[in-house]
Short mmCIF file of C-alpha atoms in Angstrom, two decimals:
data_model
loop_
_atom_site.label_atom_id
_atom_site.label_comp_id
_atom_site.label_asym_id
_atom_site.label_seq_id
_atom_site.Cartn_x
_atom_site.Cartn_y
_atom_site.Cartn_z
CA MET A 1 293.21 84.02 122.96
CA GLY A 2 296.27 84.92 122.47
CA ILE A 3 297.78 83.85 124.44
CA SER A 4 302.42 84.11 123.77
CA VAL A 5 304.90 82.78 125.55
CA GLN A 6 308.23 84.93 125.97
CA ASN A 7 311.59 86.10 128.20
CA ILE A 8 312.54 81.75 127.76
CA THR A 9 315.27 80.73 129.85
CA ALA A 10 316.54 78.05 131.36
CA ASN A 11 313.97 77.99 134.28
CA THR A 12 311.99 80.64 134.51
CA ALA A 13 309.23 81.73 131.45
CA MET A 14 306.38 85.02 130.96
CA VAL A 15 303.36 84.14 129.74
CA ILE A 16 300.99 87.16 128.50
CA TRP A 17 297.28 86.92 127.99
CA PRO A 18 294.49 88.06 126.84
CA SER A 19 292.24 90.20 129.54
CA ILE A 20 288.73 88.19 129.37
CA SER A 21 285.72 90.16 131.29
CA SER A 22 284.19 87.26 132.50
CA CYS A 23 287.67 86.80 134.73
CA SER A 24 287.50 90.38 136.34
CA ASP A 25 285.75 89.76 139.78
CA SER A 26 287.75 86.46 140.08
CA PHE A 27 291.16 84.77 138.99
CA TYR A 28 293.20 82.95 136.30
CA SER A 29 293.98 79.24 136.01
CA ILE A 30 297.97 78.87 134.50
CA MET A 31 298.01 75.51 134.27
CA TYR A 32 301.72 73.66 133.18
CA GLN A 33 303.31 70.32 132.42
CA SER A 34 306.54 69.11 131.14
CA ASN A 35 307.13 66.87 129.10
CA TRP A 36 303.49 66.89 127.63
CA ASN A 37 301.35 65.11 123.90
CA THR A 38 298.69 66.07 123.26
CA MET A 39 297.35 62.96 120.76
CA LEU A 40 297.80 61.42 124.64
CA SER A 41 296.79 63.39 127.07
CA GLY A 42 294.84 66.21 125.40
CA TYR A 43 293.49 68.62 127.48
CA SER A 44 291.99 68.42 130.29
CA LYS A 45 292.31 69.35 133.48
CA LYS A 46 293.29 66.12 135.59
CA ASN A 47 295.89 66.13 133.61
CA PHE A 48 298.02 68.99 135.09
CA GLN A 49 300.71 68.29 137.48
CA LYS A 50 300.57 72.56 138.57
CA GLU A 51 298.40 75.09 138.59
CA GLU A 52 298.61 78.98 139.35
CA ARG A 53 296.09 81.01 140.34
CA ILE A 54 296.38 84.59 139.13
CA PRO A 55 293.69 87.70 140.98
CA GLY A 56 291.54 88.60 138.00
CA SER A 57 293.08 92.47 137.51
CA ARG A 58 296.49 90.61 135.64
CA THR A 59 296.89 89.63 132.40
CA PHE A 60 300.81 88.48 132.91
CA PHE A 61 303.23 85.87 134.75
CA THR A 62 306.28 84.86 135.62
CA VAL A 63 306.13 80.72 135.82
CA GLU A 64 309.84 79.82 138.11
CA ASN A 65 311.73 77.09 139.00
CA LEU A 66 311.58 75.60 135.28
CA THR A 67 313.81 72.27 133.89
CA PRO A 68 316.16 73.51 131.35
CA LEU A 69 315.90 71.78 127.15
CA THR A 70 312.66 70.38 128.44
CA THR A 71 309.01 71.13 126.30
CA TYR A 72 306.29 72.35 128.51
CA ILE A 73 302.42 72.80 127.58
CA LEU A 74 301.07 75.85 129.15
CA CYS A 75 297.74 77.27 129.19
CA VAL A 76 295.50 79.82 130.63
CA THR A 77 291.89 79.73 131.63
CA CYS A 78 288.82 81.83 133.68
CA GLN A 79 288.48 80.18 137.15
CA SER A 80 290.52 76.79 136.67
CA ALA A 81 288.23 74.94 133.91
CA ASN A 82 288.96 72.62 131.79
CA PRO A 83 291.27 74.81 128.96
CA THR A 84 291.14 74.45 124.66
CA SER A 85 292.93 74.43 122.00
CA ASP A 86 293.62 77.88 121.52
CA GLN A 87 294.06 78.98 126.30
CA CYS A 88 297.53 76.67 125.50
CA ARG A 89 300.74 77.06 124.35
CA ILE A 90 304.44 75.18 123.93
CA PHE A 91 307.29 76.19 124.18
CA HIS A 92 310.88 74.74 125.34
CA THR A 93 312.95 76.24 128.64
CA LEU A 94 317.37 76.99 127.12
CA GLY A 95 320.65 75.14 127.72
CA GLN A 96 321.38 75.87 131.57
CA ASP A 97 323.77 79.31 131.30
CA PRO A 98 327.42 78.53 131.82
CA SER A 99 328.09 81.45 132.95
CA SER A 100 325.36 81.54 135.64
CA VAL A 101 326.33 77.59 136.13
CA ASN A 102 329.93 79.42 137.35
CA SER A 103 328.05 81.85 139.56
CA LYS A 104 325.90 79.03 140.96
CA LYS A 105 329.10 77.03 141.96
CA LYS A 106 331.19 79.62 143.39
CA ASP A 107 328.47 80.95 145.84
CA LEU A 108 328.02 77.59 146.77
CA ALA A 109 331.64 77.50 147.04
CA LEU A 110 332.05 80.17 149.43
CA GLY A 111 329.32 79.32 150.91
CA ILE A 112 331.23 76.47 152.08
CA TRP A 113 333.85 78.34 153.25
CA LEU A 114 332.76 80.50 155.18
CA THR A 115 331.06 78.37 157.12
CA SER A 116 333.55 76.43 157.44
CA SER A 117 336.02 79.32 158.44
CA ILE A 118 333.33 80.02 161.51
CA LEU A 119 333.43 76.65 162.79
CA LEU A 120 336.96 76.35 162.82
CA LEU A 121 337.49 79.85 164.36
CA ILE A 122 334.57 79.19 166.71
CA ILE A 123 337.01 75.99 167.32
CA THR A 124 340.06 77.80 167.76
CA CYS A 125 338.84 79.79 170.74
CA ILE A 126 336.92 76.88 172.90
CA LEU A 127 340.55 75.16 172.75
CA LEU A 128 342.25 78.77 173.38
CA TYR A 129 339.88 79.31 176.72
CA GLY A 130 340.86 75.60 177.80
CA CYS A 131 344.28 76.01 177.23
CA LEU A 132 344.86 79.21 179.22
CA HIS A 133 342.21 77.88 182.06
CA ILE A 134 344.42 75.19 182.44
CA TRP A 135 346.86 77.74 182.92
CA TRP A 136 346.20 80.10 184.73
CA ARG A 137 345.25 76.86 187.39
CA LYS A 138 348.51 75.62 187.37
CA ARG A 139 349.71 78.79 187.83
CA GLN A 140 347.69 79.42 191.35
CA GLU A 141 348.49 76.18 192.35
CA ARG A 142 351.99 76.46 192.21
CA ALA A 143 352.51 79.96 193.38
CA GLY A 144 350.16 77.90 196.31
CA ARG A 145 352.93 75.69 196.52
CA GLN A 146 355.40 78.56 197.06
CA ASN A 147 353.19 79.89 200.09
CA GLY A 148 352.94 76.93 202.31
CA GLY A 149 356.54 76.11 201.58
CA GLY A 150 357.52 79.65 202.69
CA ASN A 151 355.04 79.45 206.10
CA GLU A 152 356.18 76.15 206.75
CA GLN A 153 360.15 77.13 206.68
CA ASP A 154 359.46 80.17 208.56
CA LYS A 155 357.67 78.15 211.51
CA ARG A 156 360.66 75.83 211.19
CA GLU A 157 363.07 78.34 213.04
CA ALA A 158 360.77 79.46 214.68
CA TRP A 159 360.47 76.48 216.80
CA THR A 160 364.27 75.80 216.19
CA LYS A 161 365.02 78.90 217.47
CA ASN A 162 362.33 78.37 220.13
CA GLU A 163 363.54 74.51 221.25
CA ASP A 164 367.95 76.49 220.97
CA THR A 165 366.71 78.61 223.88
CA PRO A 166 365.43 76.52 226.50
CA LEU A 167 368.92 74.10 225.75
CA GLU A 168 370.82 76.56 226.32
CA GLU A 169 369.52 77.76 229.34
CA TYR A 170 368.73 73.95 230.58
CA GLU A 171 372.50 73.42 229.90
CA ALA A 172 373.81 76.83 231.56
CA SER A 173 371.45 75.82 234.62
CA ASN A 174 373.83 72.59 234.91
CA GLN A 175 376.60 73.87 234.16
CA LEU A 176 376.07 75.65 237.59
CA VAL A 177 374.59 73.33 240.01
CA LEU A 178 377.68 71.34 238.86
CA SER A 179 379.97 73.51 239.84
CA GLU A 180 378.53 74.83 243.06
CA GLU A 181 378.72 70.55 244.42
CA THR A 182 381.85 70.53 243.48
CA LYS A 183 382.78 73.04 245.80
CA ILE A 184 380.47 71.60 248.08
CA ASP A 185 382.81 68.22 248.16
CA GLU A 186 385.41 70.73 248.10
CA CYS A 187 384.98 71.73 250.90
CA LEU A 188 383.18 68.78 252.62
CA ASN A 189 386.26 66.94 252.34
CA SER A 190 388.07 69.53 253.70
CA ASN A 191 387.81 71.15 257.58
CA GLN A 192 386.25 74.38 256.60
CA LEU A 193 382.32 72.16 257.58
CA ASP A 194 384.40 72.86 261.69
CA SER A 195 384.10 76.34 261.02
CA VAL A 196 379.78 75.91 259.70
CA ILE A 197 378.60 73.50 262.21
CA LYS A 198 379.44 73.39 266.08
CA ASP A 199 377.15 70.17 266.70
CA PRO A 200 379.34 67.23 267.74
CA VAL A 201 376.39 64.94 268.36
CA ALA A 202 374.63 65.62 264.54
CA THR A 203 374.84 62.73 261.99
CA ASP A 204 377.84 63.27 258.85
CA GLU A 205 373.83 64.00 257.22
CA ASP A 206 373.15 66.82 259.12
CA ASN A 207 375.65 68.48 259.07
CA ARG A 208 376.04 68.20 255.38
CA ARG A 209 373.24 69.99 254.48
CA ASN A 210 373.49 72.41 257.35
CA PHE A 211 376.32 73.40 255.46
CA ILE A 212 375.25 73.22 251.89
CA ASN A 213 372.57 75.97 253.46
CA HIS A 214 375.48 78.16 254.66
CA GLU A 215 377.09 78.48 251.52
CA LEU A 216 373.49 78.85 249.18
CA VAL A 217 372.81 81.54 251.87
CA SER A 218 376.34 82.84 251.24
CA VAL A 219 376.22 82.25 246.92
CA HIS A 220 372.28 83.42 246.46
CA PRO A 221 370.99 85.83 249.49
CA THR A 222 367.82 84.80 248.27
CA ALA A 223 367.71 80.81 246.86
CA VAL A 224 366.56 80.11 250.77
CA LYS A 225 364.41 81.06 252.73
#
């Protein structure tokens, strides 16, 4: 049939086959299997584990995801028919290229590093936000306590001032009353009572009351009416 396998690598291989007129309006079936033993398995279709169907307009296909350093058998038939020996080829995949292995390892390490960096950045942002939120809340509470303490102090000073004023006025009025009573007692002890009270039949209490009224009128004319 003229099937050939070219561009073999550790993981891929390109198969090329001649066009078959009976498959131009149908499809080609590419069957392949690793570690093939024709003496035990033969060329039966049921013994192939992998199959690819290619449109009839194409005459080549790249097989991928092969295992390095492995022997494969590959057959091309029309419409999934059982292959014959002239429709099959055996090939060996190459060993893994060290540069490609290192490149894959570098890509994997880079992916892991990027993922870890992104996660660390997210965690850092969350922690920073939490710390700033706690700091701002404590600052607001401290400012509220300071404002509340100032208001309480102002109220206390105003209350003390309001209480001191009536106390001073009360002490002043008491001193005035005491001075008036002292004056009255001195007058009662002297002979001034005879010049004010003219009623000889009145009692001492009545005379005292009349004298007090007389003195209050003389000192505060509007106090007694």
